mmCIF file of C-alpha atoms in Angstrom:
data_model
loop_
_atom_site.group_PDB
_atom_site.id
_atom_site.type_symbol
_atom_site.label_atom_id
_atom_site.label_comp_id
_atom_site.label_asym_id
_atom_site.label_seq_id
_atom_site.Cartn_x
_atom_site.Cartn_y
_atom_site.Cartn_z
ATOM 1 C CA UNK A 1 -67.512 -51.660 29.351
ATOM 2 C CA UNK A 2 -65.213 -48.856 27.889
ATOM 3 C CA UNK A 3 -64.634 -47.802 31.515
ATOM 4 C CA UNK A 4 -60.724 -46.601 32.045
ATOM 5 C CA UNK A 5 -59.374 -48.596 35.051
ATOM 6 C CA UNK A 6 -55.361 -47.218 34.817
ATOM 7 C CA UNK A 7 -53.456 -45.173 32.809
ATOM 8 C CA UNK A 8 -49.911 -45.608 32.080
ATOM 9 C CA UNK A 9 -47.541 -42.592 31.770
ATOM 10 C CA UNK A 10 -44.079 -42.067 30.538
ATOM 11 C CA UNK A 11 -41.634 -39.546 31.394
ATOM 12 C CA UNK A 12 -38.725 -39.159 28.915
ATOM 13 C CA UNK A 13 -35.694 -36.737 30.156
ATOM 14 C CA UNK A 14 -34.940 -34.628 27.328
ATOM 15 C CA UNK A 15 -32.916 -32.313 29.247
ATOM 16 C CA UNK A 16 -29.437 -33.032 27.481
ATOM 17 C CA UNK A 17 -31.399 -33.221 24.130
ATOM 18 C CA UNK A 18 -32.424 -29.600 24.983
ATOM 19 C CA UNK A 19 -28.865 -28.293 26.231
ATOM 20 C CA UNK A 20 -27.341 -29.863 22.822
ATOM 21 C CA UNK A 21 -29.645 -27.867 20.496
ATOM 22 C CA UNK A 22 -29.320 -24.639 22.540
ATOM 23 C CA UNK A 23 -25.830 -25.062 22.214
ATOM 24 C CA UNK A 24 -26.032 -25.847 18.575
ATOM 25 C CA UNK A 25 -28.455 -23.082 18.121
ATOM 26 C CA UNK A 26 -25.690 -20.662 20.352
ATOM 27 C CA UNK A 27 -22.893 -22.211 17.942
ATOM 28 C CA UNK A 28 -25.015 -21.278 14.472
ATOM 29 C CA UNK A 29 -25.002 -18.283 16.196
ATOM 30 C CA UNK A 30 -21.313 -17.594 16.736
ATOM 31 C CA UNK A 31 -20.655 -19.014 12.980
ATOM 32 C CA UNK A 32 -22.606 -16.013 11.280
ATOM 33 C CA UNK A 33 -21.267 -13.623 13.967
ATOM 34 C CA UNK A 34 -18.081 -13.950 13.179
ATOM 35 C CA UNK A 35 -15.882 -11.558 10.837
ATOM 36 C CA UNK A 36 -13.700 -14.355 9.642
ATOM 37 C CA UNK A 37 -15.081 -16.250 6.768
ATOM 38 C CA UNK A 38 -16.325 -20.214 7.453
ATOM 39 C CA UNK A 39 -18.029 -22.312 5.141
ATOM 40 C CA UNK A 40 -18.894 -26.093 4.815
ATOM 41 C CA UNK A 41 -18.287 -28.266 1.262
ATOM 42 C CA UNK A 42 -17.840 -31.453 0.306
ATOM 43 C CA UNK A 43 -14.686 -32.993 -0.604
ATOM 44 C CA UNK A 44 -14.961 -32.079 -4.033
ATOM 45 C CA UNK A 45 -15.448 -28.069 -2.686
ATOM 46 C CA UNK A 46 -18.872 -27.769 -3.614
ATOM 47 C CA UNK A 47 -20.230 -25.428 -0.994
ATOM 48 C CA UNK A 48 -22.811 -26.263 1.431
ATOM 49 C CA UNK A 49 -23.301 -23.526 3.730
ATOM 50 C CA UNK A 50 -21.601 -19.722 3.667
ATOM 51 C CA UNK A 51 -21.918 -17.540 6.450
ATOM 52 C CA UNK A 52 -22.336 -13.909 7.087
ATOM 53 C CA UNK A 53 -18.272 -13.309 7.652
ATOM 54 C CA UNK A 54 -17.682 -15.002 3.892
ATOM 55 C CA UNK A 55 -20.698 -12.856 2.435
ATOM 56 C CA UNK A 56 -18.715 -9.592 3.797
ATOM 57 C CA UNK A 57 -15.253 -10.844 2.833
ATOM 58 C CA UNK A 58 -15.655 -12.115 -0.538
ATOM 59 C CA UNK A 59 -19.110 -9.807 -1.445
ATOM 60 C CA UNK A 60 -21.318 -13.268 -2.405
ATOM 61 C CA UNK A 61 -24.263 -13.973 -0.557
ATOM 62 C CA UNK A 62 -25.395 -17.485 0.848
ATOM 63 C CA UNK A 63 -27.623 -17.765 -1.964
ATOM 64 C CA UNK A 64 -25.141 -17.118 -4.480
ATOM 65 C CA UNK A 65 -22.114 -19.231 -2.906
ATOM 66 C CA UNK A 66 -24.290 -22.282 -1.959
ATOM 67 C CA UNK A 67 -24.020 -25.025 -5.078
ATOM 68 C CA UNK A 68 -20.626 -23.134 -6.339
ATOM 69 C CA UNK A 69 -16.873 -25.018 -5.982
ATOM 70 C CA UNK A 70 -15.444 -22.549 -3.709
ATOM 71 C CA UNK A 71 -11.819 -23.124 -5.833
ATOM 72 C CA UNK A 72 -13.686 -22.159 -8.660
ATOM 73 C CA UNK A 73 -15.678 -19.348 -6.965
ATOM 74 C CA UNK A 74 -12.733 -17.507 -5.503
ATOM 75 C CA UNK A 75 -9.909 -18.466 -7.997
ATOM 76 C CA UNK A 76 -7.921 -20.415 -5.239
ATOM 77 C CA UNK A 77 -4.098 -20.471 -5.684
ATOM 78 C CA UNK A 78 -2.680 -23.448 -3.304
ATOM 79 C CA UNK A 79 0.752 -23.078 -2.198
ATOM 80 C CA UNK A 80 0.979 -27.085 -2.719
ATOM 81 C CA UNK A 81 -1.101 -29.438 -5.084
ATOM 82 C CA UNK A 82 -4.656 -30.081 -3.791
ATOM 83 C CA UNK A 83 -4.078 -33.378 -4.110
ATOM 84 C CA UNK A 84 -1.840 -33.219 -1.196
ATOM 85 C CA UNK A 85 -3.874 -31.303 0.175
ATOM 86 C CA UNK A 86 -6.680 -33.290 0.958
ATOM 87 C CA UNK A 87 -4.381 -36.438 1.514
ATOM 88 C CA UNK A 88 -2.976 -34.126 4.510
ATOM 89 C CA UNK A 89 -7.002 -33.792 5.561
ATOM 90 C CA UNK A 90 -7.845 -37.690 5.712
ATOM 91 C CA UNK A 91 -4.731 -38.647 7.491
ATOM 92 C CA UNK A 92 -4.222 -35.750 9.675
ATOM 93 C CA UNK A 93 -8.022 -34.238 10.257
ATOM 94 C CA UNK A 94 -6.771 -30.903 9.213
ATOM 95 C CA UNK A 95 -5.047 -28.825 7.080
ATOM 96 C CA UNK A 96 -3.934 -25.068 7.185
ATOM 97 C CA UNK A 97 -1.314 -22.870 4.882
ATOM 98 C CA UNK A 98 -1.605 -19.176 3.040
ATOM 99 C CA UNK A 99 -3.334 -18.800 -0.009
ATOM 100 C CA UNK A 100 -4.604 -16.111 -2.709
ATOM 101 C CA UNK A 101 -8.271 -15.949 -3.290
ATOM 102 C CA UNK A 102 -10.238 -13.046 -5.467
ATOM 103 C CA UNK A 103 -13.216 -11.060 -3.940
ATOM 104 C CA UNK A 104 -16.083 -10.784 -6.242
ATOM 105 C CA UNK A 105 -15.035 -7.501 -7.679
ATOM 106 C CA UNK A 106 -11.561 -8.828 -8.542
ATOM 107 C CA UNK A 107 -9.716 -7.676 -5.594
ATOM 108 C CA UNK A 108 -7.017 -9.763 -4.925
ATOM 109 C CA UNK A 109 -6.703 -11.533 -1.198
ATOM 110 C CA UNK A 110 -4.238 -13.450 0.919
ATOM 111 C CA UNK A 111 -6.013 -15.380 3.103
ATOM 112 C CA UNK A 112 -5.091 -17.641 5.875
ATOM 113 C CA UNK A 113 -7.100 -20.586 5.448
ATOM 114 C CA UNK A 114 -7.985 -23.735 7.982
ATOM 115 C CA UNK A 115 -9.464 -26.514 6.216
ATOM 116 C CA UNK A 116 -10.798 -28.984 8.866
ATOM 117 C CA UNK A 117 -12.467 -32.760 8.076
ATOM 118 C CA UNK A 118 -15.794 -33.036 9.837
ATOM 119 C CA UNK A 119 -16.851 -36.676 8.457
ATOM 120 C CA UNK A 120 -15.273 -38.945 6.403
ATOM 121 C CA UNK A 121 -17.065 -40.423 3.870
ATOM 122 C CA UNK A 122 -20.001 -43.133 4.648
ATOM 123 C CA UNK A 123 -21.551 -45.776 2.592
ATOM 124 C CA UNK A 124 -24.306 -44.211 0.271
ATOM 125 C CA UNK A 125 -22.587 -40.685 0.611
ATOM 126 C CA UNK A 126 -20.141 -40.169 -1.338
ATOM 127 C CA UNK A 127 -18.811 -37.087 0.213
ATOM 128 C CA UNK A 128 -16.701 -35.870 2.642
ATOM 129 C CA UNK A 129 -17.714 -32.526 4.626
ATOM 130 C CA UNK A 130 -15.115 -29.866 5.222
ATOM 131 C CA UNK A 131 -14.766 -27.002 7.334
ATOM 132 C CA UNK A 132 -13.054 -24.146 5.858
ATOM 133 C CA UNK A 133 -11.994 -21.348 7.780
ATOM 134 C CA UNK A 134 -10.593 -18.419 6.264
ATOM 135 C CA UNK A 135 -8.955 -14.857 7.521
ATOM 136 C CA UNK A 136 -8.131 -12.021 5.464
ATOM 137 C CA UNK A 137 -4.679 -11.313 6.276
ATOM 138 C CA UNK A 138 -3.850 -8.871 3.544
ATOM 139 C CA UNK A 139 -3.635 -5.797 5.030
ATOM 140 C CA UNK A 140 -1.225 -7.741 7.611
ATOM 141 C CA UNK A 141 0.668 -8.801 4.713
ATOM 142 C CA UNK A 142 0.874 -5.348 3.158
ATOM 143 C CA UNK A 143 2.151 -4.170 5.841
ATOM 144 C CA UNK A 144 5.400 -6.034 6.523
ATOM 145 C CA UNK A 145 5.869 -5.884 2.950
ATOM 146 C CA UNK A 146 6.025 -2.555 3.350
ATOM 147 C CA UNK A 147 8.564 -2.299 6.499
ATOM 148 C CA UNK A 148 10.608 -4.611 4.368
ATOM 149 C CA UNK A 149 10.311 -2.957 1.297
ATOM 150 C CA UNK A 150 11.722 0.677 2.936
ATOM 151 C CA UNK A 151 14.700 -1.274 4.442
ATOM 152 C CA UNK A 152 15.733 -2.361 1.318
ATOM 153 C CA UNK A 153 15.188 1.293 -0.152
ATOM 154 C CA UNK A 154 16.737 2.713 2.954
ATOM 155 C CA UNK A 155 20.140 0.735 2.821
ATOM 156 C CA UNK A 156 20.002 1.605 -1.065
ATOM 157 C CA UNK A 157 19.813 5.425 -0.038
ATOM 158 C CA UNK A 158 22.575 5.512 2.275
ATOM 159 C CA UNK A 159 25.033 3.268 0.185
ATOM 160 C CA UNK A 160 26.244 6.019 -1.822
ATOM 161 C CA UNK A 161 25.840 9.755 -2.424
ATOM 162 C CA UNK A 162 25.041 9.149 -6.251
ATOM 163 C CA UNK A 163 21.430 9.538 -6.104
ATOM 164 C CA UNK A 164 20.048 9.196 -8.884
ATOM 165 C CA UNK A 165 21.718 5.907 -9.685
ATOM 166 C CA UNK A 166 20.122 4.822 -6.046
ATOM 167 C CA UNK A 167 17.055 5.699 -7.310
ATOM 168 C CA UNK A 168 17.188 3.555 -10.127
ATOM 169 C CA UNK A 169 17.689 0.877 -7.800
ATOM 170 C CA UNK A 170 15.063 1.904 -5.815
ATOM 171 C CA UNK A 171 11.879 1.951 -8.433
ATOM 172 C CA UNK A 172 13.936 -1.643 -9.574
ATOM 173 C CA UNK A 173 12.960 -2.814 -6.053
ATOM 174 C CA UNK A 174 9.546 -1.292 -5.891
ATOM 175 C CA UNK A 175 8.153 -3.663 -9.245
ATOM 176 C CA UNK A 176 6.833 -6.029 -8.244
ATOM 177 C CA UNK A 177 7.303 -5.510 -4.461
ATOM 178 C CA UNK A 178 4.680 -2.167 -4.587
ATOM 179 C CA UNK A 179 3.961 -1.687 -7.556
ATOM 180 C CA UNK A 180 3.487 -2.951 -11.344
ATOM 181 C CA UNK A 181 4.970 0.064 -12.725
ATOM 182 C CA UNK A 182 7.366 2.813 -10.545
ATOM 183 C CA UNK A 183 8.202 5.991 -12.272
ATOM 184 C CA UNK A 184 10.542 8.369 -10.796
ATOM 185 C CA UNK A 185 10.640 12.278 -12.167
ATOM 186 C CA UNK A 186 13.001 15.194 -11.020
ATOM 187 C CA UNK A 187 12.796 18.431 -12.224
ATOM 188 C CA UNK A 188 15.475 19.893 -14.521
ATOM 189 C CA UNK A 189 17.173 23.165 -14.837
ATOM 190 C CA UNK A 190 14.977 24.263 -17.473
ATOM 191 C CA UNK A 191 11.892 24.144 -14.671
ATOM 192 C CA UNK A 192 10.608 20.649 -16.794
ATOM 193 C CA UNK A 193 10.589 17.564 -14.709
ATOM 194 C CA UNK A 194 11.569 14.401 -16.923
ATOM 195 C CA UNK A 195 11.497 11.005 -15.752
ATOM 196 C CA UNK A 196 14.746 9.383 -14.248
ATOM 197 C CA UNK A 197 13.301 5.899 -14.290
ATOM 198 C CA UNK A 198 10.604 4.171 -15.687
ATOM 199 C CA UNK A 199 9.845 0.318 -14.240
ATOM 200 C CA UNK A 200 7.573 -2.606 -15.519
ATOM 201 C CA UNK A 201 8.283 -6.071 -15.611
ATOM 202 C CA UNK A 202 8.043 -5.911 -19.279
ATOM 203 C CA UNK A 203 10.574 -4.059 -21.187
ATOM 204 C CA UNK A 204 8.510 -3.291 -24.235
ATOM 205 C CA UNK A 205 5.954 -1.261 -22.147
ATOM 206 C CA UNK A 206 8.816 0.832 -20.690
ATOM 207 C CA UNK A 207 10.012 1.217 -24.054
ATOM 208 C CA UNK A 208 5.980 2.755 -24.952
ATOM 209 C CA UNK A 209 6.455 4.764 -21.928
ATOM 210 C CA UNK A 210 9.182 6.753 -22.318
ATOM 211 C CA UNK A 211 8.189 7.224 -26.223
ATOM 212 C CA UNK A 212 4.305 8.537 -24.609
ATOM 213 C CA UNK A 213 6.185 10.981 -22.293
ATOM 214 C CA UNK A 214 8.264 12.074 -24.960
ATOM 215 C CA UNK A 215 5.348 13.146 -27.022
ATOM 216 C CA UNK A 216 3.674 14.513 -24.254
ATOM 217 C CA UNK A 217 4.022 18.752 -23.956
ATOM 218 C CA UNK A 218 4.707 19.295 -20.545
ATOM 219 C CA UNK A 219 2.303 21.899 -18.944
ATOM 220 C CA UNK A 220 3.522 23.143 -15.427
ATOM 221 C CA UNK A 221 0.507 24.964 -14.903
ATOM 222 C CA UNK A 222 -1.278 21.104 -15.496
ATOM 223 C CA UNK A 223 -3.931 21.362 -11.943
ATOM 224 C CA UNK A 224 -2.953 17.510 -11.586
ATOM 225 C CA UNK A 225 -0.205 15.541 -12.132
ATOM 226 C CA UNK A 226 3.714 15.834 -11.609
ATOM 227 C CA UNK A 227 3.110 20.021 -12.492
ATOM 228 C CA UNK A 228 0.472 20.288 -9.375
ATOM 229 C CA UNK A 229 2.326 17.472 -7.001
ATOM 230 C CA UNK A 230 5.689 20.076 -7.537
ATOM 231 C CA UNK A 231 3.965 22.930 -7.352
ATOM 232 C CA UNK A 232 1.105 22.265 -4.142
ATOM 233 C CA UNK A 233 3.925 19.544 -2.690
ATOM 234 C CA UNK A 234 0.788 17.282 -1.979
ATOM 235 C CA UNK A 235 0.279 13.752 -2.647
ATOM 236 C CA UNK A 236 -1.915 12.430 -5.404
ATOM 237 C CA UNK A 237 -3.868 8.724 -4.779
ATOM 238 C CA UNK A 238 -6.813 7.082 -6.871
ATOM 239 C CA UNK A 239 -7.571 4.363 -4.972
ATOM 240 C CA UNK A 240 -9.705 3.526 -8.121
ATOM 241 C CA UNK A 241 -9.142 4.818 -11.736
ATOM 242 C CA UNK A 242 -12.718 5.134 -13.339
ATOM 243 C CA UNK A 243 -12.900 5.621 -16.605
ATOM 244 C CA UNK A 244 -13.815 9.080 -16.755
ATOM 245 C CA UNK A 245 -10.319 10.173 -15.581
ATOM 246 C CA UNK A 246 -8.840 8.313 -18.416
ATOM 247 C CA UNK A 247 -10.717 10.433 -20.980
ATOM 248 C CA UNK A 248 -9.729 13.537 -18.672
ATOM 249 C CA UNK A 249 -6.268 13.099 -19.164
ATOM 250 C CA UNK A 250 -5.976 11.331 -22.869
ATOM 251 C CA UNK A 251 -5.114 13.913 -25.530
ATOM 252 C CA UNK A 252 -7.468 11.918 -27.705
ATOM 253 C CA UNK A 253 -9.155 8.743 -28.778
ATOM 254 C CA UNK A 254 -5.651 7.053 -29.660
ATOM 255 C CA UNK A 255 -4.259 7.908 -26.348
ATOM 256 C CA UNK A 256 -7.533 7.263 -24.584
ATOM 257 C CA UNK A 257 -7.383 3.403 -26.494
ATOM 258 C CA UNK A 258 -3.715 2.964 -25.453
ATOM 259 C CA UNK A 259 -4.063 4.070 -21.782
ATOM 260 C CA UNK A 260 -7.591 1.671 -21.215
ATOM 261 C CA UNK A 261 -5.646 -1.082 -22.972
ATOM 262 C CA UNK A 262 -3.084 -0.969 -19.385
ATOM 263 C CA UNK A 263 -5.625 -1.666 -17.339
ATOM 264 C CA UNK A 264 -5.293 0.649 -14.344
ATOM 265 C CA UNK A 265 -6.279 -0.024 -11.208
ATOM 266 C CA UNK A 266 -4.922 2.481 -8.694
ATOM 267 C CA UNK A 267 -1.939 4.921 -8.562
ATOM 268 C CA UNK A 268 -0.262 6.910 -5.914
ATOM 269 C CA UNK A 269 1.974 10.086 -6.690
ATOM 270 C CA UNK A 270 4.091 11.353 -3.698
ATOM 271 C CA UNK A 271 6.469 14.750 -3.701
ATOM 272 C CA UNK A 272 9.869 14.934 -3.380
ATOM 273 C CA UNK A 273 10.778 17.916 -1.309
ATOM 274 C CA UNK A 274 14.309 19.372 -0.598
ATOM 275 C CA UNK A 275 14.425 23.015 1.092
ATOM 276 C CA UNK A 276 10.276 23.351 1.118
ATOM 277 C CA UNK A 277 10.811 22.971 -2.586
ATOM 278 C CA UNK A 278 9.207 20.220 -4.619
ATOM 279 C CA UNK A 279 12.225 18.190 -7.148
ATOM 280 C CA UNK A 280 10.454 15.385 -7.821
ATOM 281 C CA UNK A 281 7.582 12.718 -7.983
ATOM 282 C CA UNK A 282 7.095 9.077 -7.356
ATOM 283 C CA UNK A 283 4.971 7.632 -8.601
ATOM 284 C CA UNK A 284 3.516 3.803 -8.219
ATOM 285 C CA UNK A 285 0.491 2.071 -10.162
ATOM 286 C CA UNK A 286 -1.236 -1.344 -10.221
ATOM 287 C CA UNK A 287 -2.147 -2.677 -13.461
ATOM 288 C CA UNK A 288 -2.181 -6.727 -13.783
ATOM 289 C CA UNK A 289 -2.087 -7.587 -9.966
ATOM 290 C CA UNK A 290 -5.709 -5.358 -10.045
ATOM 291 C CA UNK A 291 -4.427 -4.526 -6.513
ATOM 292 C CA UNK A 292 -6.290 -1.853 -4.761
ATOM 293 C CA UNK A 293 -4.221 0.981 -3.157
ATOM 294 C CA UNK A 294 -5.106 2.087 0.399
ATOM 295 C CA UNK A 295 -4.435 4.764 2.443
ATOM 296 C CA UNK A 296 -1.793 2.307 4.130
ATOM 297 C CA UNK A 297 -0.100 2.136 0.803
ATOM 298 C CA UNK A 298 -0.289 6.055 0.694
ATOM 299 C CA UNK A 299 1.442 6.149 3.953
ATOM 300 C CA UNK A 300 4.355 3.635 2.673
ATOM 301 C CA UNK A 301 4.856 6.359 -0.501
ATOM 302 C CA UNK A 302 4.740 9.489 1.461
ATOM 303 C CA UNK A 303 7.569 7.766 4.128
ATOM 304 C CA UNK A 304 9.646 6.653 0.920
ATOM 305 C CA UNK A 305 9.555 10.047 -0.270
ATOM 306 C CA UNK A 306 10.677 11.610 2.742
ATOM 307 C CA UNK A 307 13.432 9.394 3.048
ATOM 308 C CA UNK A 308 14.820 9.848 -0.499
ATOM 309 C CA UNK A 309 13.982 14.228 0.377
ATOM 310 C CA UNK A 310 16.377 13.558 3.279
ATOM 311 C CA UNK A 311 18.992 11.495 1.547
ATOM 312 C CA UNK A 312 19.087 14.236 -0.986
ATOM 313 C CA UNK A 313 19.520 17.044 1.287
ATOM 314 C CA UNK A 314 22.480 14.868 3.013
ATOM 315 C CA UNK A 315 24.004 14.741 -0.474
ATOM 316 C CA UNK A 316 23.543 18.852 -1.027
ATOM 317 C CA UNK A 317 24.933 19.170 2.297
ATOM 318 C CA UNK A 318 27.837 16.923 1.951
ATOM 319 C CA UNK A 319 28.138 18.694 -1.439
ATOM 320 C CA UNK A 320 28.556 22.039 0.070
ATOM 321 C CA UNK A 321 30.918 20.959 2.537
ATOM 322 C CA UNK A 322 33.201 19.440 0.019
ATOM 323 C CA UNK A 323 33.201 22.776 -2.038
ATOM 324 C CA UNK A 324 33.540 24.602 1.098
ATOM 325 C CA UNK A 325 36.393 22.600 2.156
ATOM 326 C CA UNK A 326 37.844 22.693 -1.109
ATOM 327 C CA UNK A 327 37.559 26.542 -0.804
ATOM 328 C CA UNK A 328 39.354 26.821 2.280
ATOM 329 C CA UNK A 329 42.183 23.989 1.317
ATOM 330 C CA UNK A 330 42.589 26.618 -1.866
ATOM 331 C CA UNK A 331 42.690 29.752 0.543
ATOM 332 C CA UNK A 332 45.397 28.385 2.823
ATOM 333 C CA UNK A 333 47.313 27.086 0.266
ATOM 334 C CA UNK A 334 47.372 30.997 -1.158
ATOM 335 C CA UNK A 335 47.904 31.950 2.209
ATOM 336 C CA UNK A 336 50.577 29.784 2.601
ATOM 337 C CA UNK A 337 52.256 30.477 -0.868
ATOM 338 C CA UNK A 338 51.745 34.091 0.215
ATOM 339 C CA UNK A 339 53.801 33.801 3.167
ATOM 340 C CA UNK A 340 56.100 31.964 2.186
ATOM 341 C CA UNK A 341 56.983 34.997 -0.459
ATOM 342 C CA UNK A 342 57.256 36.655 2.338
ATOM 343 C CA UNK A 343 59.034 35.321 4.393
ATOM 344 C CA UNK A 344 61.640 35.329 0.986
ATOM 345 C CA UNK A 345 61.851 38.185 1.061
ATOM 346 C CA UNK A 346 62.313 38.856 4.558
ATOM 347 C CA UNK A 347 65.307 36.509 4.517
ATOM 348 C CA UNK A 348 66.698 38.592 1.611
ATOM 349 C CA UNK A 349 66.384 41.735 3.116
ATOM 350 C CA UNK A 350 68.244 40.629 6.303
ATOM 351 C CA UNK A 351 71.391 39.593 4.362
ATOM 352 C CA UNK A 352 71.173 42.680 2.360
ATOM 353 C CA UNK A 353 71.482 44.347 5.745
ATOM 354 C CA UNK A 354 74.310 42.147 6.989
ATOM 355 C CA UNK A 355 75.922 42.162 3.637
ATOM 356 C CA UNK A 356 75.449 46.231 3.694
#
């Protein structure tokens, strides 16, 4: 008659269902969070998801990493095939190594990277999804490069008391270590400084740099460059060379077209100071590695500069000594010649007396 008589109910625990997606939900959470970079992709590296740490690091959004091969994206360099790579992944779940990636702006990165295998590939799917989790380790890298690279100038500086040859070696060391190019001025007698050393991997663009300096007039009332750095005794950095200071400095359009054609990209000058008195620059600039100096790479300069100020002032010193000690070798051998006349002549006068 339509009349209810019982009614069944069932009670389903979702309790664990619950706990799992708050966890998920807390792990999501974590993922964008983080400052180090992960993203998902297929085997073939096409990205899936890209999460706020990535966005910061490399300067893409989600939006315009997801659908992108992250190789491709970031300009991986591998320090093995990727071939070997992902044969590493399917028989060993994971992968991880060092390798150099480019920030959207062109900044170079060395990144340590994780690469992880979530799920292997399943019937009607023809991809594989991949964890990658990278950590920008540049600055890191910077800076033991740096620590190494002042040991190496350090043992140069205290290997002989010819400094200028040391210096040589040292701007030799500095490309590509530091730098793409390392110049090295001291100033002259004649109250110009010159350059000592100019250093690229290429030997043709030395060759156009010393002929550009040499056709430069030298102006040491210039407000920047080597004039100002000897003059103030400060340190010069452009993080970033816009183009404005290009035409600033270019004696005209020829110059102007040379100088854009190097490309740079940042460039620290540093004093040389003996006595509270400025003899020289050095000077270091990034070009093809479109490496971005920071005020870490500042500090590097200014602590190479000091140490070249005080290995100069050991050579004055040990200069001075030697003349000083040649000085007094030269009076006692007078004083010595002197009295040994005299004592001649005291010998002679005695046997004049006896004789007499």
């Amino acid at each position: 008659s339509g009349t209810a008589h019982r009614m069944i109910g069932v009670n389903i625990d979702i309790t664990e269902r619950k706990i799992a997606e708050e966890r998920e939900g807390l792990q999501a959470k974590l993922v964008q969070a983080t400052h180090d970079a992960f993203v998902v992709c297929e085997e073939d590296g096409r990205i899936l998801s890209w999460n706020q740490g990535a966005a910061a690091l490399y300067g893409w959004s989600e939006a315009e990493a997801t659908g992108q091969l992250i190789n491709s994206l970031l300009k991986t360099q591998f320090p093995i095939p990727l071939e070997k790579i992902g044969q590493t992944l399917h028989e060993q779940g994971s992968w991880e190594g060092d390798v150099e990636q480019v920030k959207k702006d062109g900044t170079p990165l060395i990144i340590a990277s994780r690469r992880v295998l979530l799920q292997e590939s399943r019937v009607g799917d023809r991809h594989a999804r991949i964890l990658v989790v990278n950590r920008d380790i540049t600055d890191l890298r910077r800076t033991l490069l740096h620590l190494r690279f002042l040991t190496e100038a350090s043992r140069l500086l205290v290997s002989s008391l010819d400094y200028k040859e040391v210096l040589i070696q040292v701007a030799q060391r500095a490309v590509p270590m530091v730098a793409d190019w390392c110049r090295i001025d001291l100033l002259e007698s004649d109250g110009r400084a010159r350059p000592l050393v100019i250093r690229h991997v290429d030997p043709e663009k030395v060759a156009w740099a010393y002929e550009l300096d040499k056709n430069t007039p030298y102006d040491p009332d210039a407000p920047t460059g080597t004039p100002a750095i000897l003059r103030d005794k400060q340190s010069e950095f452009y993080p970033n060379i816009p183009d404005e200071l290009l035409v600033a400095s270019s004696r005209d359009e020829h110059e102007l077209e040379l100088v854009r054609s190097i490309g740079f990209s940042s460039v620290i000058s540093v004093p040389i100071v003996v006595q509270e008195r400025g003899v020289g620059v050095i000077t270091l600039v990034t070009t093809e590695t479109k490496r971005h100096y920071t005020p870490t790479d500042l500090a590097m300069a200014e602590e190479l500069a000091g140490r070249v100020s005080l290995a100069m002032e050991n050579v004055r010193i040990y200069q001075q000594l030697q003349e000083f000690n040649t000085n007094l070798e030269g009076m006692v051998a007078e004083r010595t010649e002197a009295l040994q006349q005299l004592n001649t002549e005291l010998q002679r006068s005695n046997q004049e007396l006896q004789d007499f």
